[in-house]
Amino acid sequence: MMGTVLVTGGAGYIGSHACAALIEAGYQVVVLDNFCNSSPVALKRVGEICVTPPICVQGDVRDRDCLDKIFHAHTITAVLHFAGLKAVGESVDLPLEYYDNNVVSSLVLLAAMQQAGVTNIVFSSSATVYGDPPSVPIREDFALSPTSPYGRSKLMVEDILADWHVANPNWSVCRLRYFNPVGAHPSGLIGEDPQGFPNNLMPFVAQVAVGEREKLFVFGDDYATADGTGVRDYIHVMDLVEGHVVALEYICRQPGLHTINLGTGNGVSVLDMVKAFEHASGQSVPYEIVKRRPGDIAACWADPRLAETLLQWTASRSLAQMCEDAWRWQQGNPRGYA
Ligand code: NAD
Ligand code: UD1
């Protein structure tokens, strides 16, 4: 056994895949989740995928007593902190909820870790901290200028972690900036289960392909990109979570403050995604070009070389695999975990 990891938000889209990857790699996993945007079924499914199921605690990361009990009951060696709210548009309408959930939860967690003497943390940050980048690919040392309360909450936690590390130089902190996670576990048992109208491209495309929605609305075809539609760095969620496992191993060997992009380095347009999904699913994905979505940028993809150098990790799964795995999940679970 490689030790016990606390995974906050472990029932969520990325957290559930991370649980599977950690257990696969030999870790014991304790999940803390309040299920505000997820289902306990996801964790049951992780239990079907893996030999040892994760231990589940239903609770809020802002609840200090709950955290203290977990740190008392288990010998936790590291924390993967996924819990938080993530809808950019919603964060504009509900800034206080976002700062409370994303920033306060992190403060409470760090204080509880400090008291328990747990010194390793991997934090889910986002490429959204870069705002509209001056050029692509985006390196970790680019200027940071998030444009939404969600993005600013991520940057605030990044700054808190940096300050915390200055005060505790022997601690290990990893701030992982994800690009666009998509796809699902190859078993088709766990995947992304957006509530209501999906904000993100891939779940929307999958719902059109399966017949749940009539057509995709493509937000603008007049960007300065090859086909005029927005370009992003889609990364298979399995690659992303494997990146977490190696990042965890790295920070346990190498105390410090680390900030690393997790992306593929490839830019894919909305229309490229539509074509790839049609090919993977054998279904047509009708679409209509509509006006740009406010706040969207033309193009965003990672320079992934730091992850390669520090972690010896690169994303290996193709766009076709992302679509095939998302399609398997969508077909097997047309209404998610419901
Ligand atoms: P998700 O909503 O599927 O998962 C988040 C989980 O955290 C959910 O299970 C939710 O119930 C739980 N949660 C939220 N607030 C909580 C709280 N206060 N206490 C306990 N549990 C709580 O989101 P995801 O896509 O898996 O994202 C995970 C993390 O990665 C988030 O921090 C998100 O901001 C970040 N991130 C996600 C993306 C993406 O595209 N999915 C991109 C960049 C960064
Ligand atoms: C969004 C978030 C970002 C977050 C990221 C990953 C916004 C403004 N940004 O980024 O903070 O880190 O998700 O979770 O919400 N598109 C369509 N039709 C759709 C949906 C999307 O054309 O129905 C286009 C978008 O205009 C964009 C691309 O598809 O060009 C990807 O969109 P999306 O999946 O929402 O991701 P991001 O915009 O990169």
Coordinates of C-alpha atoms and ligand atoms in Angstrom, one line a residue:
M1 CA 0.0 0.0 0.0
M2 CA 1.4 3.4 -1.0
G3 CA -0.4 5.4 1.7
T4 CA -3.8 7.0 2.1
V5 CA -4.8 10.0 0.0
L6 CA -7.7 12.3 0.9
V7 CA -9.6 13.2 -2.3
T8 CA -11.9 16.2 -1.9
G9 CA -14.6 16.3 -4.5
G10 CA -13.9 12.7 -5.3
A11 CA -17.4 11.9 -6.5
G12 CA -17.1 14.6 -9.2
Y13 CA -16.2 14.1 -12.9
I14 CA -12.4 14.4 -12.5
G15 CA -12.3 13.3 -8.8
S16 CA -14.0 10.0 -9.6
H17 CA -11.5 9.2 -12.3
A18 CA -8.7 10.3 -10.0
C19 CA -9.9 7.8 -7.4
A20 CA -9.8 5.0 -9.9
A21 CA -6.3 6.0 -11.0
L22 CA -5.0 6.3 -7.4
I23 CA -6.5 2.9 -6.3
E24 CA -5.0 1.4 -9.5
A25 CA -1.6 2.8 -8.5
G26 CA -1.9 1.2 -5.1
Y27 CA -3.1 4.1 -2.9
Q28 CA -5.9 3.8 -0.4
V29 CA -8.4 6.6 -1.0
V30 CA -10.7 8.5 1.3
V31 CA -13.2 10.8 -0.5
L32 CA -14.8 13.8 1.1
D33 CA -17.7 15.1 -1.0
N34 CA -21.0 16.9 -0.2
F35 CA -22.5 15.7 -3.5
C36 CA -23.6 19.3 -4.4
N37 CA -22.7 18.5 -8.0
S38 CA -22.3 14.7 -8.1
S39 CA -23.9 11.4 -7.1
P40 CA -22.8 8.7 -4.7
V41 CA -23.4 6.3 -7.6
A42 CA -20.1 7.5 -9.1
L43 CA -18.2 6.2 -6.1
K44 CA -20.1 2.9 -6.3
R45 CA -19.0 2.6 -9.9
V46 CA -15.4 3.3 -8.9
G47 CA -15.8 0.4 -6.5
E48 CA -16.8 -1.8 -9.5
I49 CA -13.8 -0.7 -11.5
C50 CA -11.3 -1.2 -8.8
V51 CA -10.6 -4.1 -6.4
T52 CA -10.7 -1.8 -3.3
P53 CA -13.4 0.8 -3.2
P54 CA -12.7 4.3 -1.9
I55 CA -13.8 5.1 1.7
C56 CA -16.6 7.7 1.4
V57 CA -17.4 10.6 3.8
Q58 CA -20.3 12.8 3.0
G59 CA -19.5 16.3 4.2
D60 CA -18.4 19.8 3.3
V61 CA -14.8 20.8 3.0
R62 CA -15.7 24.0 4.9
D63 CA -16.7 21.9 7.9
R64 CA -13.5 21.9 10.0
D65 CA -14.9 19.2 12.4
C66 CA -15.5 16.9 9.6
L67 CA -11.9 17.3 8.3
D68 CA -10.4 16.9 11.8
K69 CA -12.3 13.6 12.1
I70 CA -11.0 12.3 8.8
F71 CA -7.4 13.3 9.7
H72 CA -7.8 11.6 13.1
A73 CA -9.4 8.4 11.7
H74 CA -6.9 7.9 8.8
T75 CA -3.2 8.3 8.3
I76 CA -3.5 10.7 5.4
T77 CA -0.2 11.3 3.5
A78 CA -1.5 13.7 0.9
V79 CA -4.6 15.6 -0.3
L80 CA -5.9 16.0 -3.8
H81 CA -8.2 19.0 -3.6
F82 CA -10.8 18.9 -6.4
A83 CA -13.9 20.1 -4.5
G84 CA -15.3 23.4 -5.7
L85 CA -17.8 25.0 -8.0
K86 CA -16.8 25.3 -11.6
A87 CA -19.4 27.0 -13.8
V88 CA -17.9 30.3 -15.2
G89 CA -21.3 31.8 -16.1
E90 CA -22.9 30.9 -12.8
S91 CA -19.9 32.4 -10.9
V92 CA -20.8 35.8 -12.4
D93 CA -24.3 35.6 -10.9
L94 CA -23.2 34.0 -7.6
P95 CA -19.8 35.4 -6.8
L96 CA -20.1 35.0 -3.0
E97 CA -21.0 31.3 -3.3
Y98 CA -18.0 30.8 -5.5
Y99 CA -15.5 32.6 -3.2
D100 CA -17.0 30.8 -0.2
N101 CA -17.0 27.4 -1.8
N102 CA -13.7 27.6 -3.6
V103 CA -11.6 29.9 -1.4
V104 CA -13.0 29.3 2.1
S105 CA -13.0 25.6 1.6
S106 CA -9.3 25.7 0.7
L107 CA -8.5 27.9 3.8
V108 CA -10.3 25.4 6.1
L109 CA -8.6 22.5 4.4
L110 CA -5.1 24.0 4.8
A111 CA -5.6 24.8 8.4
A112 CA -6.8 21.3 9.1
M113 CA -3.9 19.8 7.2
Q114 CA -1.5 22.0 9.1
Q115 CA -2.9 20.8 12.5
A116 CA -2.8 17.2 11.4
G117 CA 0.8 17.5 10.0
V118 CA -0.3 16.5 6.4
T119 CA 2.2 18.3 4.2
N120 CA 1.4 17.3 0.6
I121 CA -1.4 18.9 -1.5
V122 CA -2.3 18.9 -5.2
F123 CA -4.7 21.6 -6.1
S124 CA -7.0 21.7 -9.2
S125 CA -6.4 25.0 -10.8
S126 CA -7.4 25.9 -14.4
A127 CA -6.1 27.4 -17.6
T128 CA -8.7 30.0 -17.0
V129 CA -6.2 31.8 -14.7
Y130 CA -4.3 32.9 -17.9
G131 CA -7.4 34.8 -19.2
D132 CA -6.9 35.8 -22.9
P133 CA -3.2 34.8 -23.5
P134 CA -1.0 37.1 -25.6
S135 CA 0.1 34.0 -27.6
V136 CA -0.2 30.3 -27.7
P137 CA 1.0 27.8 -26.6
I138 CA 0.7 29.0 -23.0
R139 CA 3.6 28.5 -20.6
E140 CA 3.3 28.5 -16.8
D141 CA 5.2 31.8 -16.5
F142 CA 2.7 33.7 -18.6
A143 CA 0.8 36.6 -17.0
L144 CA -2.3 35.7 -15.1
S145 CA -5.5 37.6 -15.6
P146 CA -8.7 35.6 -15.0
T147 CA -11.8 37.2 -16.2
S148 CA -14.6 35.7 -14.0
P149 CA -15.2 35.2 -10.2
Y150 CA -14.6 31.5 -10.9
G151 CA -11.2 32.2 -12.4
R152 CA -10.3 34.7 -9.7
S153 CA -11.2 32.1 -7.0
K154 CA -8.7 29.7 -8.6
L155 CA -6.0 32.4 -8.7
M156 CA -6.7 33.4 -5.1
V157 CA -6.2 29.8 -3.9
E158 CA -3.0 29.6 -6.0
D159 CA -1.8 32.7 -4.2
I160 CA -2.8 31.4 -0.8
L161 CA -0.9 28.2 -1.5
A162 CA 2.2 30.1 -2.5
D163 CA 2.1 32.2 0.6
W164 CA 1.5 29.1 2.7
H165 CA 4.5 27.5 1.1
V166 CA 6.7 30.5 1.9
A167 CA 5.8 30.1 5.5
N168 CA 6.2 26.3 5.4
P169 CA 9.1 25.6 2.9
N170 CA 9.2 21.9 3.7
W171 CA 5.7 21.4 2.5
S172 CA 4.9 20.2 -1.0
V173 CA 2.3 22.1 -3.0
C174 CA 1.4 21.4 -6.6
R175 CA -0.9 23.7 -8.5
L176 CA -2.1 21.9 -11.6
R177 CA -3.6 24.1 -14.4
Y178 CA -5.9 21.9 -16.4
F179 CA -6.8 22.7 -20.0
N180 CA -10.1 21.1 -21.2
P181 CA -10.7 17.7 -19.6
V182 CA -13.0 15.5 -21.7
G183 CA -13.8 11.8 -22.2
A184 CA -14.5 9.1 -19.7
H185 CA -13.1 5.9 -18.2
P186 CA -12.7 3.2 -20.9
S187 CA -15.1 1.0 -18.9
G188 CA -18.0 3.4 -19.6
L189 CA -18.9 3.2 -15.9
I190 CA -17.9 6.7 -14.9
G191 CA -17.9 9.9 -16.9
E192 CA -19.1 13.5 -16.9
D193 CA -22.7 14.0 -15.8
P194 CA -23.6 17.7 -16.2
Q195 CA -26.7 18.8 -14.5
G196 CA -29.1 20.5 -16.9
F197 CA -27.9 22.4 -19.9
P198 CA -24.2 21.5 -20.5
N199 CA -21.9 24.5 -20.5
N200 CA -19.0 22.7 -22.1
L201 CA -18.6 21.5 -25.7
M202 CA -18.0 17.8 -25.4
P203 CA -21.0 16.9 -23.2
F204 CA -23.2 19.0 -25.4
V205 CA -21.9 17.2 -28.6
A206 CA -22.4 13.8 -26.9
Q207 CA -26.0 14.7 -26.0
V208 CA -26.7 15.7 -29.6
A209 CA -25.2 12.5 -30.9
V210 CA -27.3 10.4 -28.6
G211 CA -30.4 12.2 -29.6
E212 CA -31.1 14.0 -26.3
R213 CA -30.7 17.4 -28.0
E214 CA -31.5 18.5 -31.5
K215 CA -28.3 20.4 -32.5
L216 CA -25.2 22.0 -31.3
F217 CA -24.9 25.8 -31.2
V218 CA -21.4 26.8 -32.3
F219 CA -20.5 30.0 -30.6
G220 CA -19.0 32.0 -33.4
D221 CA -17.2 31.2 -36.7
D222 CA -15.4 34.5 -37.1
Y223 CA -12.5 34.0 -34.7
A224 CA -8.9 34.3 -36.1
T225 CA -8.5 30.5 -36.2
A226 CA -8.1 28.1 -39.2
D227 CA -11.9 27.5 -39.5
G228 CA -13.1 30.5 -37.5
T229 CA -14.4 28.5 -34.5
G230 CA -12.8 28.5 -31.0
V231 CA -9.7 26.3 -30.5
R232 CA -9.0 24.5 -27.2
D233 CA -6.6 21.9 -25.8
Y234 CA -8.9 18.9 -25.0
I235 CA -7.2 16.4 -22.7
H236 CA -8.5 12.9 -22.0
V237 CA -9.6 12.7 -18.3
M238 CA -7.6 9.5 -17.9
D239 CA -4.4 11.3 -19.1
L240 CA -5.3 14.1 -16.7
V241 CA -5.7 11.9 -13.6
E242 CA -2.6 9.9 -14.4
G243 CA -0.9 13.3 -14.5
H244 CA -2.1 13.7 -10.9
V245 CA -0.7 10.4 -9.7
V246 CA 2.7 11.2 -11.1
A247 CA 2.5 14.8 -9.7
L248 CA 1.7 13.3 -6.3
E249 CA 4.7 11.0 -6.4
Y250 CA 6.8 13.9 -7.6
I251 CA 5.9 16.3 -4.8
C252 CA 6.3 13.6 -2.1
R253 CA 9.9 13.2 -3.3
Q254 CA 10.5 16.9 -4.1
P255 CA 9.2 19.4 -1.5
G256 CA 8.4 22.7 -3.0
L257 CA 5.9 24.9 -4.8
H258 CA 5.2 23.5 -8.2
T259 CA 2.9 25.0 -10.9
I260 CA 2.3 22.8 -13.9
N261 CA 0.1 22.9 -17.0
L262 CA -1.8 19.6 -17.8
G263 CA -2.6 19.7 -21.5
T264 CA -1.7 18.0 -24.7
G265 CA -0.2 20.9 -26.5
N266 CA -2.7 20.4 -29.4
G267 CA -5.3 22.9 -30.5
V268 CA -8.6 21.5 -31.7
S269 CA -11.5 23.6 -33.1
V270 CA -15.2 23.2 -32.4
L271 CA -15.7 21.9 -35.9
D272 CA -12.7 19.4 -35.6
M273 CA -14.5 18.2 -32.4
V274 CA -17.8 17.7 -34.2
K275 CA -16.1 15.7 -37.0
A276 CA -14.2 13.6 -34.6
F277 CA -17.3 12.8 -32.5
E278 CA -19.3 12.0 -35.6
H279 CA -16.6 9.6 -36.7
A280 CA -16.4 7.9 -33.2
S281 CA -20.1 7.6 -32.7
G282 CA -21.3 6.9 -36.3
Q283 CA -24.0 9.5 -35.6
S284 CA -24.4 12.9 -37.2
V285 CA -24.0 16.0 -35.0
P286 CA -26.1 18.8 -36.6
Y287 CA -25.0 22.3 -35.7
E288 CA -25.9 25.9 -36.1
I289 CA -23.5 28.8 -36.0
V290 CA -24.7 31.4 -33.5
K291 CA -23.1 34.5 -32.1
R292 CA -20.0 34.4 -29.9
R293 CA -20.4 33.5 -26.2
P294 CA -19.4 36.5 -24.1
G295 CA -16.0 36.0 -22.4
D296 CA -14.8 33.3 -24.8
I297 CA -11.3 33.6 -26.3
A298 CA -10.2 32.5 -29.8
A299 CA -7.5 30.0 -29.0
C300 CA -6.0 28.4 -25.9
W301 CA -3.6 25.5 -25.7
A302 CA -0.8 24.4 -23.4
D303 CA 2.9 24.3 -23.6
P304 CA 3.1 20.9 -21.9
R305 CA 6.9 20.8 -21.7
L306 CA 7.3 21.5 -18.0
A307 CA 5.1 18.5 -17.1
E308 CA 7.2 16.4 -19.4
T309 CA 10.5 17.6 -17.9
L310 CA 9.4 17.4 -14.2
L311 CA 7.0 14.5 -14.2
Q312 CA 8.1 12.6 -17.3
W313 CA 4.4 12.7 -18.2
T314 CA 2.7 13.5 -21.5
A315 CA -0.9 13.1 -22.5
S316 CA -1.0 10.0 -24.8
R317 CA -4.6 9.6 -25.7
S318 CA -5.9 10.9 -29.1
L319 CA -8.9 13.0 -29.9
A320 CA -10.5 9.9 -31.4
Q321 CA -10.1 8.1 -28.0
M322 CA -11.5 11.0 -26.1
C323 CA -14.6 10.8 -28.4
E324 CA -14.9 7.0 -28.3
D325 CA -14.7 6.9 -24.5
A326 CA -17.2 9.8 -24.1
W327 CA -19.5 8.1 -26.5
R328 CA -19.4 4.8 -24.6
W329 CA -20.2 6.6 -21.4
Q330 CA -23.0 8.6 -23.0
Q331 CA -24.6 5.6 -24.7
G332 CA -24.4 3.4 -21.6
N333 CA -25.7 6.3 -19.4
P334 CA -27.9 8.6 -21.5
R335 CA -29.2 10.2 -18.3
G336 CA -25.9 10.2 -16.4
Y337 CA -26.1 8.5 -13.0
A338 CA -29.8 9.3 -12.6
Ligands
NAD1 P1 -17.3 18.4 -10.5 O1 -18.3 19.5 -10.2 O2 -17.8 17.3 -11.3 O3 -16.7 17.9 -9.1 C1 -16.5 18.7 -8.0 C2 -16.9 17.9 -6.8 O4 -16.7 18.6 -5.6 C3 -18.4 17.5 -6.9 O5 -18.5 16.1 -6.6 C4 -19.0 18.3 -5.8 O6 -20.2 17.7 -5.2 C5 -17.9 18.5 -4.8 N1 -18.0 19.7 -4.0 C6 -18.1 21.0 -4.4 N2 -18.1 21.8 -3.3 C7 -17.8 21.0 -2.2 C8 -17.6 21.3 -0.8 N3 -17.7 22.5 -0.4 N4 -17.4 20.3 0.0 C9 -17.4 19.0 -0.5 N5 -17.5 18.7 -1.7 C10 -17.8 19.7 -2.6 O7 -16.1 19.2 -11.2 P2 -14.9 18.6 -12.0 O8 -15.0 18.8 -13.4 O9 -14.6 17.2 -11.5 O10 -13.7 19.5 -11.4 C11 -12.9 19.2 -10.3 C12 -12.0 20.4 -10.0 O11 -11.2 20.7 -11.2 C13 -12.7 21.7 -9.7 O12 -12.0 22.3 -8.7 C14 -12.7 22.5 -11.0 O13 -12.8 23.9 -10.7 C15 -11.3 22.1 -11.5 N6 -11.3 22.2 -13.0 C16 -12.2 21.6 -13.8 C17 -12.1 21.7 -15.1 C18 -13.2 21.0 -16.0 O14 -13.3 21.4 -17.2 N7 -13.9 20.0 -15.6 C19 -11.2 22.5 -15.7 C20 -10.2 23.1 -14.9 C21 -10.3 23.0 -13.5
UD1_2 C1 -14.7 26.8 -20.2 C2 -14.6 27.8 -19.1 C3 -13.2 27.7 -18.5 C4 -13.0 26.3 -17.9 C5 -13.1 25.3 -19.1 C6 -13.0 23.9 -18.7 C7 -16.0 29.6 -20.0 C8 -16.0 31.0 -20.6 N1 -14.8 29.1 -19.8 O1 -13.8 27.0 -21.1 O2 -13.1 28.7 -17.5 O3 -11.7 26.2 -17.4 O4 -14.5 25.5 -19.6 O5 -14.0 23.5 -17.9 O6 -17.0 29.0 -19.8 N2 -18.7 25.9 -27.6 C9 -19.7 25.9 -28.5 N3 -20.9 25.5 -28.2 C10 -21.2 25.0 -27.0 C11 -20.2 24.9 -26.0 C12 -18.9 25.4 -26.3 O7 -19.4 26.3 -29.7 O8 -22.4 24.6 -26.7 C13 -17.3 26.3 -27.9 C14 -16.8 27.5 -27.1 O9 -17.1 28.7 -27.7 C15 -15.3 27.2 -27.1 C16 -15.2 25.6 -27.2 O10 -16.4 25.2 -27.7 O11 -14.7 27.7 -28.3 C17 -15.0 25.0 -25.8 O12 -15.9 25.5 -24.9 P1 -16.0 24.9 -23.4 O13 -16.1 23.4 -23.4 O14 -17.1 25.6 -22.7 O15 -14.6 25.3 -22.7 P2 -13.8 26.7 -22.6 O16 -14.6 27.8 -23.3 O17 -12.4 26.4 -23.0

